[in-house]
Short mmCIF file of C-alpha atoms and ligand atoms in Angstrom, two decimals:
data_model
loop_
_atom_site.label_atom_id
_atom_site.label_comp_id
_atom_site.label_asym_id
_atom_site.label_seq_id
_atom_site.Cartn_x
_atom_site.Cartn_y
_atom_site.Cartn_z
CA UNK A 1 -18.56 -7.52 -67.97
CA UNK A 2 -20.64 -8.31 -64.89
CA UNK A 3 -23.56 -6.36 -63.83
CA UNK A 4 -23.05 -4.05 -61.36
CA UNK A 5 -25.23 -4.16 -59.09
CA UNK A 6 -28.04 -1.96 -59.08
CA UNK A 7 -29.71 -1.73 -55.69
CA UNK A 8 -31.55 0.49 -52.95
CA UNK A 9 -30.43 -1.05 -50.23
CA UNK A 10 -28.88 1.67 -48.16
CA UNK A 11 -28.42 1.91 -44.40
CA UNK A 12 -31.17 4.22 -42.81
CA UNK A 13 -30.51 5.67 -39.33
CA UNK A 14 -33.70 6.74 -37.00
CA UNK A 15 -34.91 10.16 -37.04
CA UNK A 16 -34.21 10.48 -33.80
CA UNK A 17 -31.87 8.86 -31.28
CA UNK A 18 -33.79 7.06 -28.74
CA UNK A 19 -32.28 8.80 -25.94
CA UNK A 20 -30.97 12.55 -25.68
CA UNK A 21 -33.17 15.75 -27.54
CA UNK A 22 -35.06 15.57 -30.94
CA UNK A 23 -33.88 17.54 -33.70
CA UNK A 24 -37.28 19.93 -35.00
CA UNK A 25 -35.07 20.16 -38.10
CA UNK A 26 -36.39 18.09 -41.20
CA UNK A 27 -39.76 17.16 -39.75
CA UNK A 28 -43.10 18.33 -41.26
CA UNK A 29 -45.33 20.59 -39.97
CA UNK A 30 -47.80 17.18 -38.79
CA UNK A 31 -44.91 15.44 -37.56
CA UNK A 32 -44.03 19.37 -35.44
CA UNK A 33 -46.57 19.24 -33.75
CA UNK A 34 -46.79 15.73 -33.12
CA UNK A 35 -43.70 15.78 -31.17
CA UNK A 36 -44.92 18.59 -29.83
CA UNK A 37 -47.76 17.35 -28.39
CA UNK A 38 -45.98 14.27 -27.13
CA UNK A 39 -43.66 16.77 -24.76
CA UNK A 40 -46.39 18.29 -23.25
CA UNK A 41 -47.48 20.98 -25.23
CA UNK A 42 -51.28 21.28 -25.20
CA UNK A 43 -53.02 20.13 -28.34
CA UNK A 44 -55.04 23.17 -27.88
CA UNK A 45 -52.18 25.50 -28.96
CA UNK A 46 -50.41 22.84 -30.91
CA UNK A 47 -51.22 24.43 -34.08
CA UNK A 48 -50.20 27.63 -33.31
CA UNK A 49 -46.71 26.83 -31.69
CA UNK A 50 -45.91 25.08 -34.73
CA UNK A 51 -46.78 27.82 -36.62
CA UNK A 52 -44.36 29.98 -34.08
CA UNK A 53 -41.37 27.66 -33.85
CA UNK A 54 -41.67 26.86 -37.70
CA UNK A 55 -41.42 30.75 -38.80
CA UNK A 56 -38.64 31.07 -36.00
CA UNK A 57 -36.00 27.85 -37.78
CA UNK A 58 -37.37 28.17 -41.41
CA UNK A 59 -37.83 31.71 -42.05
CA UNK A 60 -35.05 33.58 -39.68
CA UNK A 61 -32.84 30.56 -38.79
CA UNK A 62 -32.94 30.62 -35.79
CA UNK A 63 -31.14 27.92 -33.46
CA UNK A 64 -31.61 28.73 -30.21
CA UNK A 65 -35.23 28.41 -28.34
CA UNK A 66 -34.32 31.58 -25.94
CA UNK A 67 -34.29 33.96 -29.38
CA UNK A 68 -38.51 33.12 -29.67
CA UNK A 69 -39.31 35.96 -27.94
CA UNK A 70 -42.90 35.24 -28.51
CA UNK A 71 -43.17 32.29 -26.50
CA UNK A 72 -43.13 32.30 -22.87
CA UNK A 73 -39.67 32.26 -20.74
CA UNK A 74 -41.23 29.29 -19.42
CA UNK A 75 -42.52 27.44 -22.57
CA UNK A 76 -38.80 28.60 -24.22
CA UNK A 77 -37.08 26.53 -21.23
CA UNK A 78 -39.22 23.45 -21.76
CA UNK A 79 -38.59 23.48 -25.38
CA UNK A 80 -35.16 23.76 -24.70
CA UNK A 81 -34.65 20.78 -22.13
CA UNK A 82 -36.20 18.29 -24.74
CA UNK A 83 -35.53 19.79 -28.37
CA UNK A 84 -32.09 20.92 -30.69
CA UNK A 85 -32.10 22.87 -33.53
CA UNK A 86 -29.22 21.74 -35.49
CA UNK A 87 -27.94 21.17 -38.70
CA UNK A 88 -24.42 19.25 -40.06
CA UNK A 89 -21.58 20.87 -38.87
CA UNK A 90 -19.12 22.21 -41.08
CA UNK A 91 -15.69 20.26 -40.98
CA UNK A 92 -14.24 22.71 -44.09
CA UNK A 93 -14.99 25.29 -46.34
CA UNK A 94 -13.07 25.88 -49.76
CA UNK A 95 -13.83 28.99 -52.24
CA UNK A 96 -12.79 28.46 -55.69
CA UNK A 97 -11.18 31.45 -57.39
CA UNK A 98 -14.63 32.15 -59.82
CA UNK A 99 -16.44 32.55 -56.11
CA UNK A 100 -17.74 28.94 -56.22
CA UNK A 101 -17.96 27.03 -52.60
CA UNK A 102 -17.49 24.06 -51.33
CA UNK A 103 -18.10 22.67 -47.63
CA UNK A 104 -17.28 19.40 -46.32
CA UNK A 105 -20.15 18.43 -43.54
CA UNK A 106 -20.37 16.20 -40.92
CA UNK A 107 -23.35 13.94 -40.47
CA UNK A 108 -24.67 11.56 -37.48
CA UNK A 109 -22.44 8.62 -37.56
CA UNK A 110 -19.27 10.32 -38.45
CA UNK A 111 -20.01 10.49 -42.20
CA UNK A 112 -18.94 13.35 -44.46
CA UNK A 113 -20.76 14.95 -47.69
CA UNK A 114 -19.99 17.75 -49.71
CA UNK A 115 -22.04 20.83 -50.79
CA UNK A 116 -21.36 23.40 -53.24
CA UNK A 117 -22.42 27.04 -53.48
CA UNK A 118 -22.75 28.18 -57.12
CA UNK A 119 -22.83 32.23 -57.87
CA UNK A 120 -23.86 33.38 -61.00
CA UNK A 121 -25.03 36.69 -62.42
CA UNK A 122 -28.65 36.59 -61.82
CA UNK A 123 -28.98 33.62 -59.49
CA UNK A 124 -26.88 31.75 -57.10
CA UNK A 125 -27.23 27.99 -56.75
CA UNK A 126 -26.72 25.23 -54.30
CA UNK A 127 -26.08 21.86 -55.00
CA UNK A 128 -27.21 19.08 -52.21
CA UNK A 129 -26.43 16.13 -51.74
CA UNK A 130 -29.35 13.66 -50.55
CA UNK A 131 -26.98 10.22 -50.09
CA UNK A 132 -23.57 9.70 -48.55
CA UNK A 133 -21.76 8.10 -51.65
CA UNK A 134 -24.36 6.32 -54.28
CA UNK A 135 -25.73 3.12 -54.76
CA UNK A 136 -25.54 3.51 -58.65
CA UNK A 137 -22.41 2.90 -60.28
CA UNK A 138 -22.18 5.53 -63.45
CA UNK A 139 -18.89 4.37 -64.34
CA UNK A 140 -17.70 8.57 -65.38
CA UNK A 141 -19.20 9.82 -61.53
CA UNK A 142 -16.62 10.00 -58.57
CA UNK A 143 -19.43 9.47 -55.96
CA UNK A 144 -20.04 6.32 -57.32
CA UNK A 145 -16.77 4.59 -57.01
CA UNK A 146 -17.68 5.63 -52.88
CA UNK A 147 -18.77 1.81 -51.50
CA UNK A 148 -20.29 3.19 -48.47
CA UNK A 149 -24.00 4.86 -48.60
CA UNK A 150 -26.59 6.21 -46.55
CA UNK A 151 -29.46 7.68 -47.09
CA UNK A 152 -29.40 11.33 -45.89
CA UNK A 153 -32.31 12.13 -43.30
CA UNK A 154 -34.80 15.09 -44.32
CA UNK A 155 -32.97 17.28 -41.33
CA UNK A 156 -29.54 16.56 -43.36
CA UNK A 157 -31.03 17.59 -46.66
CA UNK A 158 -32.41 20.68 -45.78
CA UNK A 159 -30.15 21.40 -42.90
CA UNK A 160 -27.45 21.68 -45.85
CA UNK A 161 -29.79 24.67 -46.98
CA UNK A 162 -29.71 26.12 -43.73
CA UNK A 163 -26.27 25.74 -43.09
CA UNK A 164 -25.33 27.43 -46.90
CA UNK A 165 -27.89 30.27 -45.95
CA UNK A 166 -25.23 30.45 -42.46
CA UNK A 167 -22.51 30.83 -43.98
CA UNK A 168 -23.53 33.39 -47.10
CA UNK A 169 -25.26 35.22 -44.12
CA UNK A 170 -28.80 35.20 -45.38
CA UNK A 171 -31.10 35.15 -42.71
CA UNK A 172 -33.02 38.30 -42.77
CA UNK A 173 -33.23 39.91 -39.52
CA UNK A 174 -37.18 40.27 -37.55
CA UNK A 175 -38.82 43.05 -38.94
CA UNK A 176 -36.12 44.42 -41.53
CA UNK A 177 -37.98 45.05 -45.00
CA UNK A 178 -37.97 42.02 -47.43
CA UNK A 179 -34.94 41.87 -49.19
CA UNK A 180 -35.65 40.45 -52.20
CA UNK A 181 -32.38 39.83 -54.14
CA UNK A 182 -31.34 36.07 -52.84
CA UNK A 183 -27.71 34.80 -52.85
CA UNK A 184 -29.29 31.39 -52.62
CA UNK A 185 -32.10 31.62 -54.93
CA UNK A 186 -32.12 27.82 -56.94
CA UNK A 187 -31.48 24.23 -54.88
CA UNK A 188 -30.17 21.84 -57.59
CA UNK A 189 -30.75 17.48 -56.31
CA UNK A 190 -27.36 17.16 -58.24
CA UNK A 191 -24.83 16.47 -55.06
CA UNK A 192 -23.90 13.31 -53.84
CA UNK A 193 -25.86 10.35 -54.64
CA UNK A 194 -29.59 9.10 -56.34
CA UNK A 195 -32.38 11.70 -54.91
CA UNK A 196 -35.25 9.11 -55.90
CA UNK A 197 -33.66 6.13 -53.89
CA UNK A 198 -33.90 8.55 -51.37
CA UNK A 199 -37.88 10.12 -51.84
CA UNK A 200 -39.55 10.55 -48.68
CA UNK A 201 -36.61 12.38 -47.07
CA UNK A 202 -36.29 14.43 -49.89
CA UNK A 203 -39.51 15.45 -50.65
CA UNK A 204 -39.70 16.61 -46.59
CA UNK A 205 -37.07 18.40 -46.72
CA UNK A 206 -37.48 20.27 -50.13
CA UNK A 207 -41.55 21.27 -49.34
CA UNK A 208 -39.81 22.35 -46.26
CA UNK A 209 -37.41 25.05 -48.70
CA UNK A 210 -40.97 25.86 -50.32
CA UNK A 211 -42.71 26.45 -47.50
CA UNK A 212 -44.52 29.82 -47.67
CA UNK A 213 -43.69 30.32 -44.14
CA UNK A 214 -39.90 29.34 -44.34
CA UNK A 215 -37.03 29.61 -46.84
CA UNK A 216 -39.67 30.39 -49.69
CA UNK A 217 -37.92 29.20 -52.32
CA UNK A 218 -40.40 28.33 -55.44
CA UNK A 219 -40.93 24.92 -56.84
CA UNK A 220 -39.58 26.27 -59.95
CA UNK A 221 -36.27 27.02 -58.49
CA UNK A 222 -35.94 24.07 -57.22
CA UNK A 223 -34.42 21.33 -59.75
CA UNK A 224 -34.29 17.24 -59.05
CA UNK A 225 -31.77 15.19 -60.89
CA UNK A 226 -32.06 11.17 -61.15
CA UNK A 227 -30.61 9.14 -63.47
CA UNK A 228 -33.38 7.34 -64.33
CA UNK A 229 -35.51 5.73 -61.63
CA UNK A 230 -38.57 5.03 -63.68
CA UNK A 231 -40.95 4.34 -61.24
CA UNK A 232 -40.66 7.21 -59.00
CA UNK A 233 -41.02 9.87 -61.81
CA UNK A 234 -44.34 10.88 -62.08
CA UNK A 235 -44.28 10.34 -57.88
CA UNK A 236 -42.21 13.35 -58.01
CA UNK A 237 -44.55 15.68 -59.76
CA UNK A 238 -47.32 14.30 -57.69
CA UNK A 239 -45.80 14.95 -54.22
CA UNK A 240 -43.03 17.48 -54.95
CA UNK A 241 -43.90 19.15 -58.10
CA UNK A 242 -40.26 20.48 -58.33
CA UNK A 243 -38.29 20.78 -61.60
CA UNK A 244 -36.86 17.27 -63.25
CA UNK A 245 -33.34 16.78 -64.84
CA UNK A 246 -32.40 13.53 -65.66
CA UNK A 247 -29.07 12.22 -66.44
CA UNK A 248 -29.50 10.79 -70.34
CA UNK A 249 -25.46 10.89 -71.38
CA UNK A 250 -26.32 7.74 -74.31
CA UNK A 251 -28.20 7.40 -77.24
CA UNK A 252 -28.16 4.00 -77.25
CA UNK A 253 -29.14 1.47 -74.70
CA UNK A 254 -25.89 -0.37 -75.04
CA UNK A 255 -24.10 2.40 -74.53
CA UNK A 256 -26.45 3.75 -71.25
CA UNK A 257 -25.78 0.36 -70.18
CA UNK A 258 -22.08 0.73 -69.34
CA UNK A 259 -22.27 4.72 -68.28
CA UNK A 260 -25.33 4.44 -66.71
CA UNK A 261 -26.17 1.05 -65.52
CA UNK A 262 -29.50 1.65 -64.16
CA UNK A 263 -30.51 1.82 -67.53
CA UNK A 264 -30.70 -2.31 -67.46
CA UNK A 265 -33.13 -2.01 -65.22
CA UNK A 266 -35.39 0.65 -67.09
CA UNK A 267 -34.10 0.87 -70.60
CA UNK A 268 -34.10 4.73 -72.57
CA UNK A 269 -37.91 3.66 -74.00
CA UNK A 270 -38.96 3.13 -70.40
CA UNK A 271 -37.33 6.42 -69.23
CA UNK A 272 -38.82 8.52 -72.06
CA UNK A 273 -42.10 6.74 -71.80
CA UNK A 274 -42.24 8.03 -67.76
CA UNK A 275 -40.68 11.77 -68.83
CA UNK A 276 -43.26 12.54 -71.76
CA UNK A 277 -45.92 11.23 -68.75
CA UNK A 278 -43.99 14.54 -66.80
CA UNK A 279 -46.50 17.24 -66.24
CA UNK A 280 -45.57 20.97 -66.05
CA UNK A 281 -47.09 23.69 -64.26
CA UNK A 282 -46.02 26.26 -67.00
CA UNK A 283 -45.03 25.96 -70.97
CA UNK A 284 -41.97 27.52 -70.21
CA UNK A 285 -41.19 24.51 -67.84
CA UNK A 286 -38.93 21.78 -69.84
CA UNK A 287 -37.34 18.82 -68.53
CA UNK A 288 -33.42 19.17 -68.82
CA UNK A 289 -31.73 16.29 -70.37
CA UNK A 290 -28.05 16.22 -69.08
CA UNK A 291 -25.40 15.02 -71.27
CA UNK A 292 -21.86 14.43 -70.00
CA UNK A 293 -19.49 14.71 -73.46
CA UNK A 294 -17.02 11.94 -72.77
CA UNK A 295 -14.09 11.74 -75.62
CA UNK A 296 -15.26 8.51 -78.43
CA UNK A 297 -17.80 7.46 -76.65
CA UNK A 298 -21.15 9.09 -76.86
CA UNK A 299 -19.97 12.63 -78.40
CA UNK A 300 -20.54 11.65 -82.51
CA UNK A 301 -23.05 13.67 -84.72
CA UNK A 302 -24.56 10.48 -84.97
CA UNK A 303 -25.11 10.38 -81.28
CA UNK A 304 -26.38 14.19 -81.21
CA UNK A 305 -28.77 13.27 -84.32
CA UNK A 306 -30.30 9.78 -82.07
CA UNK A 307 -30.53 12.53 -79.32
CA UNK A 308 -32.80 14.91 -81.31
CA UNK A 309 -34.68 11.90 -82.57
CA UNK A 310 -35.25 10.65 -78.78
CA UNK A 311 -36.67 13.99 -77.93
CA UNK A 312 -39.19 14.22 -80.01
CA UNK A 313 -42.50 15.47 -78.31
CA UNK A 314 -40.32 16.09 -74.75
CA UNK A 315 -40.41 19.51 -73.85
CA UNK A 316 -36.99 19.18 -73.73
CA UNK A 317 -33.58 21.80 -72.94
CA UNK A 318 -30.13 19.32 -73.35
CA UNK A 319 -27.38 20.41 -70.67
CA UNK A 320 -24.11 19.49 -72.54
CA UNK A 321 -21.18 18.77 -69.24
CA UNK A 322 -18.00 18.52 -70.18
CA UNK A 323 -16.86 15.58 -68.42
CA UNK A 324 -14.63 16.37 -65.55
CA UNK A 325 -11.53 14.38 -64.70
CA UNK A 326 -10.86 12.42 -61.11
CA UNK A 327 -8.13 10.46 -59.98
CA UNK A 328 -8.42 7.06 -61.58
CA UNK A 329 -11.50 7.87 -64.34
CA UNK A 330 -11.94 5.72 -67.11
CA UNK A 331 -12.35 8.54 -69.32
CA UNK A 332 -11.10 11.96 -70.93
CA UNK A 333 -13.12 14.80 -72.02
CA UNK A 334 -14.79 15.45 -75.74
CA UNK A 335 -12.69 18.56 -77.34
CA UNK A 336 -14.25 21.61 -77.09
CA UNK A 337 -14.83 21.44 -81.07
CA UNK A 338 -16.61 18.49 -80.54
CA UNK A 339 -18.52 19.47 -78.26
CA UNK A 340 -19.73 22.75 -79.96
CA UNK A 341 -20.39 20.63 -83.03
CA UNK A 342 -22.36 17.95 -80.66
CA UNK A 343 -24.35 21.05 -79.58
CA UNK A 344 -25.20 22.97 -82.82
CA UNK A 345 -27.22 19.53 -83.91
CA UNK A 346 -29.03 19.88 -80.90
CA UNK A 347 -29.44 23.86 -81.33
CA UNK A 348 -30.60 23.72 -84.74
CA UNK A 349 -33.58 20.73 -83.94
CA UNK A 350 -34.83 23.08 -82.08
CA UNK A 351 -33.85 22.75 -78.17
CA UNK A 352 -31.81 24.86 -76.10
CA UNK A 353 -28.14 23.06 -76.04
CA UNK A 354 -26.23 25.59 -73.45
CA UNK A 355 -22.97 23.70 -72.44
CA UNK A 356 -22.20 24.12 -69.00
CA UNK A 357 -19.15 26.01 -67.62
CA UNK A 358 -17.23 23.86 -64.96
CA UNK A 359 -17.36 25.99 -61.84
CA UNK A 360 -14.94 25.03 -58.89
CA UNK A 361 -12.57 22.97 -60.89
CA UNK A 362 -9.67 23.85 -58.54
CA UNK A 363 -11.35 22.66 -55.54
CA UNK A 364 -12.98 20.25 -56.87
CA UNK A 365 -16.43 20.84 -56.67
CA UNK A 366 -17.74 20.22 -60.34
CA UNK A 367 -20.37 17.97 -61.10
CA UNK A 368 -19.22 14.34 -60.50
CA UNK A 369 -16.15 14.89 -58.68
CA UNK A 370 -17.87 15.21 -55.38
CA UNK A 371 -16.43 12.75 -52.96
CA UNK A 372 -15.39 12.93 -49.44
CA UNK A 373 -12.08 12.01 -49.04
CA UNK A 374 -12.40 10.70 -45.50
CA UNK A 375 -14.81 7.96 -46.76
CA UNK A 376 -11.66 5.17 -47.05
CA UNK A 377 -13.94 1.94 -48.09
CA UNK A 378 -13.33 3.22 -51.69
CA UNK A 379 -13.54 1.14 -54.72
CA UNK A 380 -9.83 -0.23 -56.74
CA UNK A 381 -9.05 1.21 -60.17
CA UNK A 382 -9.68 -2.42 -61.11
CA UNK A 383 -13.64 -2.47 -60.38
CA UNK A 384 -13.87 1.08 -61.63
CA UNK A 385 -12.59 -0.22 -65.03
CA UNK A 386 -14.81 -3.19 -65.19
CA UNK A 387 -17.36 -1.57 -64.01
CA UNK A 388 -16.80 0.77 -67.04
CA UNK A 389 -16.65 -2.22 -69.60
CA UNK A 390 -13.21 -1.47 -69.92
CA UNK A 391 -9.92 -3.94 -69.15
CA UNK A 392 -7.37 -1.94 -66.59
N1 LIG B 1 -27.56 11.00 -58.92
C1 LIG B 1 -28.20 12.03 -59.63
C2 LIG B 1 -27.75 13.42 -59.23
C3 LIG B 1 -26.28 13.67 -58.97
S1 LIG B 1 -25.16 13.75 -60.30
C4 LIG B 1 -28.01 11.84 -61.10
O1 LIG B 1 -27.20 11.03 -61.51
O2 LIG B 1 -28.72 12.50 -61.86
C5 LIG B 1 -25.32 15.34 -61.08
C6 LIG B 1 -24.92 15.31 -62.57
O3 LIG B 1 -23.49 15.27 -62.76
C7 LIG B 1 -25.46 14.09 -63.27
O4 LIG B 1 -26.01 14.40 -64.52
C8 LIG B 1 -24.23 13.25 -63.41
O5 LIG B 1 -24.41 12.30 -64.41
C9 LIG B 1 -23.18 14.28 -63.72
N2 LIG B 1 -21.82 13.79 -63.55
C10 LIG B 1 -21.40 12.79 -62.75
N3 LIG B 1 -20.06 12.63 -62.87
C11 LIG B 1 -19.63 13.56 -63.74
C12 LIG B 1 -18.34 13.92 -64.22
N4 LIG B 1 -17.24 13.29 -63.82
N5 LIG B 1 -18.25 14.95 -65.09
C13 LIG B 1 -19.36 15.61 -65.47
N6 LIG B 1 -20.60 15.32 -65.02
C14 LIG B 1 -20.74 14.30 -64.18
FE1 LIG B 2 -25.03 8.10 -58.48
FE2 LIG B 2 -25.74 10.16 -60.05
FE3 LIG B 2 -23.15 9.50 -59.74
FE4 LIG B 2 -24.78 7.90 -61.12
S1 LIG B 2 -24.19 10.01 -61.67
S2 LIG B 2 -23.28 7.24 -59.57
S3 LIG B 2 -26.68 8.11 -60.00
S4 LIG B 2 -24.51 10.25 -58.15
#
């Protein structure tokens, strides 16, 4: 089989256009009021407009500079001339029959990605997406069989927040008592593409969702998934201190090899060497080890017997996902006997082994399936197969 290619190199667009009005969406409070200050407000009250405009997009979503009644007509009309407030537009919305939704949105450039709204009992949870398409090639994941990819820029990541929070009607109005039951209340990483090939405009946008003065969203409702890039681990404690998942789904590193193929590049020791490194802010904080059950291939009591043995000293919690189907995938889904089996082993070492309900099925919106259909550079059956190991 040949390698497939492992690589970061992605296109990246400019924050900002150089002609035509700069989006305040995305950038950090510094980088506010730098802009700011280079449109003429005076450093003098730089700190304080920021403060003002930041509490007017973050915390009440607001879009349009006339609605801050607490700046100056004048100062509102200024704003307005050289700024936007604006987030991907929606191109389609789907709701699934169990409640779950799904928008299509529309990115500078013309590109598409998908986000999906999640409500359960006590929480409801969105996933974003921080790439169009991925530059990792997990032979069982939809978005990567997508050959085109760019990074998504901080005001696309959290702008997807903004635009769910739209849509579910969750902006709370100026002075209305705080309301504290949230219909989005988690942000899952687990969308479309790698969020650590992706840091900087991730980490911006998600200390944005934490941001006291904004959507307020703890760090501990906030969960990142990678599937395994090493070296930016313990860079995402250190700078975004947000929950980890990782995507494990082998026991073995020539099986990883094929499903996950980053895994050439830093093997399973190298991965659990970086996750026992992981530090958490509570005991109750464990790093979730996600494990797609794919029929004769990684689903064996053997398998869930390596798995307990890899743990070992990794506050761990395994997320068992039943592998969902796409047009053209290389592989079918463990029974659901199996898969119980696979996760009693697990239960009785010890560690939480919940296995995960697919939500969204009939629009497809479950984990891995995520793929915009308007994307047309897609990949043949043929070099998904190989890319799997497996002869088509
Ligand atoms: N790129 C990141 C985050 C996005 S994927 C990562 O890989 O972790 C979110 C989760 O869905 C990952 O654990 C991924 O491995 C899993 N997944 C991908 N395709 C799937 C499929 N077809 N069925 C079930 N889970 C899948
Ligand atoms: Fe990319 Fe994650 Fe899919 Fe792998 S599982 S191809 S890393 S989105």
């Amino acid at each position: 089989m040949a390698d497939a290619p492992i690589t970061q190199d992605v296109l990246t667009i400019p924050r900002k256009l150089p002609e035509g009005p700069v989006n305040l969406v995305g950038l950090t409070r510094p980088q506010l009021r730098d802009v700011l200050i280079a449109h003429g407000t005076p450093e003098k009250q730089a700190k304080m407009r920021v403060g003002q405009i930041w509490q007017w997009i973050y915390q009440w979503g607001v879009r349009d500079f006339d609605a801050m009644t607490n700046l100056s007509k004048v100062y509102r009309a200024e704003l307005a001339e050289t700024f936007v407030i604006e987030v991907p537009e929606v191109v389609s919305k789907q709701v699934s029959v169990d409640g779950t939704r799904k928008w299509l949105v529309r990115i500078a450039g013309g590109h598409e990605v998908e986000v999906v709204y999640i409500p359960e009992e006590d929480r409801g949870t969105l996933c974003v997406s921080s790439q169009v398409g991925c530059t990792l090639t997990c032979s069982f994941c939809h978005t990567g069989t997508q050959k085109l990819v760019r990074n998504l820029t901080s005001a696309e990541i959290v702008g997807q927040v903004m635009m769910a929070r739209d849509d579910l009607d969750e902006w709370p109005v100026p002075g209305a008592p705080k309301d504290e039951t949230r219909l989005l209340s988690n942000i899952v990483l687990m969308g479309m593409g790698e969020p650590l090939y992706n840091f900087e405009n991730v980490r911006d946008a998600m200390k944005i969702c934490m941001d006291e003065e904004g959507i307020q969203l703890s760090r501990r409702r906030i969960t990142l998934s990678t599937s395994g890039v090493v070296p930016e681990i313990e860079r995402t404690a250190n700078e975004i201190g947000c929950q980890l998942a990782v995507s494990f789904h082998a026991t073995t590193d020539d099986v990883r090899n094929t499903l996950v193929p980053i895994n050439k590049r830093w093997n399973i020791e190298a991965l659990l060497e970086a996750l026992k490194a992981y530090p958490r802010g509570r005991n109750s904080e464990r790093i979730t080890f996600e494990y797609v059950m794919l029929d004769g291939v990684n689903d064996t009591d053997a398998d869930a017997h390596r798995l307990v043995k890899l743990l070992e000293g990794i506050p761990a919690k395994v997320n068992l996902i039943p592998f969902n189907e796409w047009p053209g995938a290389p592989y079918k889904r463990s029974s659901n006997n199996r898969i119980r089996a696979f996760a009693n082993i697990i239960y009785n070492a010890g560690y939480a082994s919940p296995i995960r309900t697919p939500r969204g099925e009939d629009i497809l919106a479950a984990c891995g399936q995520l793929k915009s259909a308007t994307e047309r550079a897609r990949k043949s059956r043929k070099e998904i197969a190989a890319e799997a190991g497996l002869t088509s």
